[in-house]
Amino acid sequence: MTTAVADRTLTAADRCDRCGAQAYVRVVLETSGGELLFCGHHARAVEATLRPMTSEWHDETSRLHEKEAVPAD
């Protein structure tokens, strides 16, 4: 899938389809082109089952360990 939607960076507004936490993984299903969003925990839980059925597995879980820039006073 090559649409702009599939290539976008996930934001704090993107929520996990399982639990509602912030999503860090976007999965595009190969057959339907449907999109699923998961938090890191649920992405790991379903990866073995879903990965063979996906055309894209966009993983931004590395952002979980980034330090947020804090403005100096």
CSV table of C-alpha atoms in Angstrom, one decimal:
chain,number,residue,atom,x,y,z
A,1,MET,CA,0.0,0.0,0.0
A,2,THR,CA,1.5,3.3,-1.0
A,3,THR,CA,-1.1,5.9,0.2
A,4,ALA,CA,-0.2,8.9,2.3
A,5,VAL,CA,-2.3,7.5,5.2
A,6,ALA,CA,-0.1,4.3,5.3
A,7,ASP,CA,3.1,6.4,5.4
A,8,ARG,CA,2.2,8.9,8.1
A,9,THR,CA,3.9,9.0,11.5
A,10,LEU,CA,1.7,7.9,14.4
A,11,THR,CA,0.7,10.7,16.8
A,12,ALA,CA,-0.7,10.8,20.4
A,13,ALA,CA,-4.2,10.9,18.8
A,14,ASP,CA,-3.7,7.4,17.4
A,15,ARG,CA,-5.1,4.9,19.8
A,16,CYS,CA,-4.7,1.1,20.2
A,17,ASP,CA,-7.6,-0.8,18.8
A,18,ARG,CA,-7.5,-3.3,21.7
A,19,CYS,CA,-7.1,-1.1,24.8
A,20,GLY,CA,-7.2,2.6,23.8
A,21,ALA,CA,-3.6,3.4,24.8
A,22,GLN,CA,-1.4,5.4,22.5
A,23,ALA,CA,-0.6,3.4,19.3
A,24,TYR,CA,3.0,2.8,18.3
A,25,VAL,CA,2.4,0.1,15.6
A,26,ARG,CA,0.3,0.4,12.5
A,27,VAL,CA,-0.6,-2.8,10.6
A,28,VAL,CA,-2.0,-2.8,7.1
A,29,LEU,CA,-3.8,-6.1,6.2
A,30,GLU,CA,-2.7,-7.5,2.8
A,31,THR,CA,-6.1,-8.8,1.6
A,32,SER,CA,-8.4,-5.9,2.6
A,33,GLY,CA,-6.0,-3.0,3.0
A,34,GLY,CA,-7.6,-2.3,6.4
A,35,GLU,CA,-5.5,-0.7,9.0
A,36,LEU,CA,-5.1,-1.7,12.6
A,37,LEU,CA,-3.4,0.2,15.4
A,38,PHE,CA,-1.8,-1.3,18.5
A,39,CYS,CA,0.2,-0.2,21.5
A,40,GLY,CA,3.5,-1.9,21.9
A,41,HIS,CA,2.1,-4.5,24.3
A,42,HIS,CA,-0.7,-5.6,22.1
A,43,ALA,CA,1.4,-5.5,18.9
A,44,ARG,CA,3.8,-8.0,20.4
A,45,ALA,CA,0.9,-10.1,21.5
A,46,VAL,CA,-0.6,-10.4,18.0
A,47,GLU,CA,2.5,-10.2,15.9
A,48,ALA,CA,3.0,-13.9,15.3
A,49,THR,CA,-0.6,-14.3,14.1
A,50,LEU,CA,-1.0,-11.1,12.1
A,51,ARG,CA,2.4,-10.5,10.5
A,52,PRO,CA,1.9,-13.2,7.8
A,53,MET,CA,-1.3,-11.5,6.8
A,54,THR,CA,0.1,-7.9,6.5
A,55,SER,CA,1.4,-5.9,3.6
A,56,GLU,CA,2.9,-3.4,6.1
A,57,TRP,CA,4.1,-3.5,9.7
A,58,HIS,CA,5.0,0.0,10.7
A,59,ASP,CA,6.6,-0.1,14.2
A,60,GLU,CA,7.4,3.1,16.1
A,61,THR,CA,7.9,1.4,19.5
A,62,SER,CA,11.5,2.8,19.6
A,63,ARG,CA,9.9,6.2,20.4
A,64,LEU,CA,8.8,4.8,23.8
A,65,HIS,CA,12.4,5.2,25.0
A,66,GLU,CA,13.0,8.7,23.6
A,67,LYS,CA,13.4,11.5,26.1
A,68,GLU,CA,11.0,14.4,25.6
A,69,ALA,CA,12.6,17.8,25.1
A,70,VAL,CA,12.0,19.9,28.2
A,71,PRO,CA,12.2,23.7,27.6
A,72,ALA,CA,14.7,25.5,29.7
A,73,ASP,CA,13.4,28.1,32.2
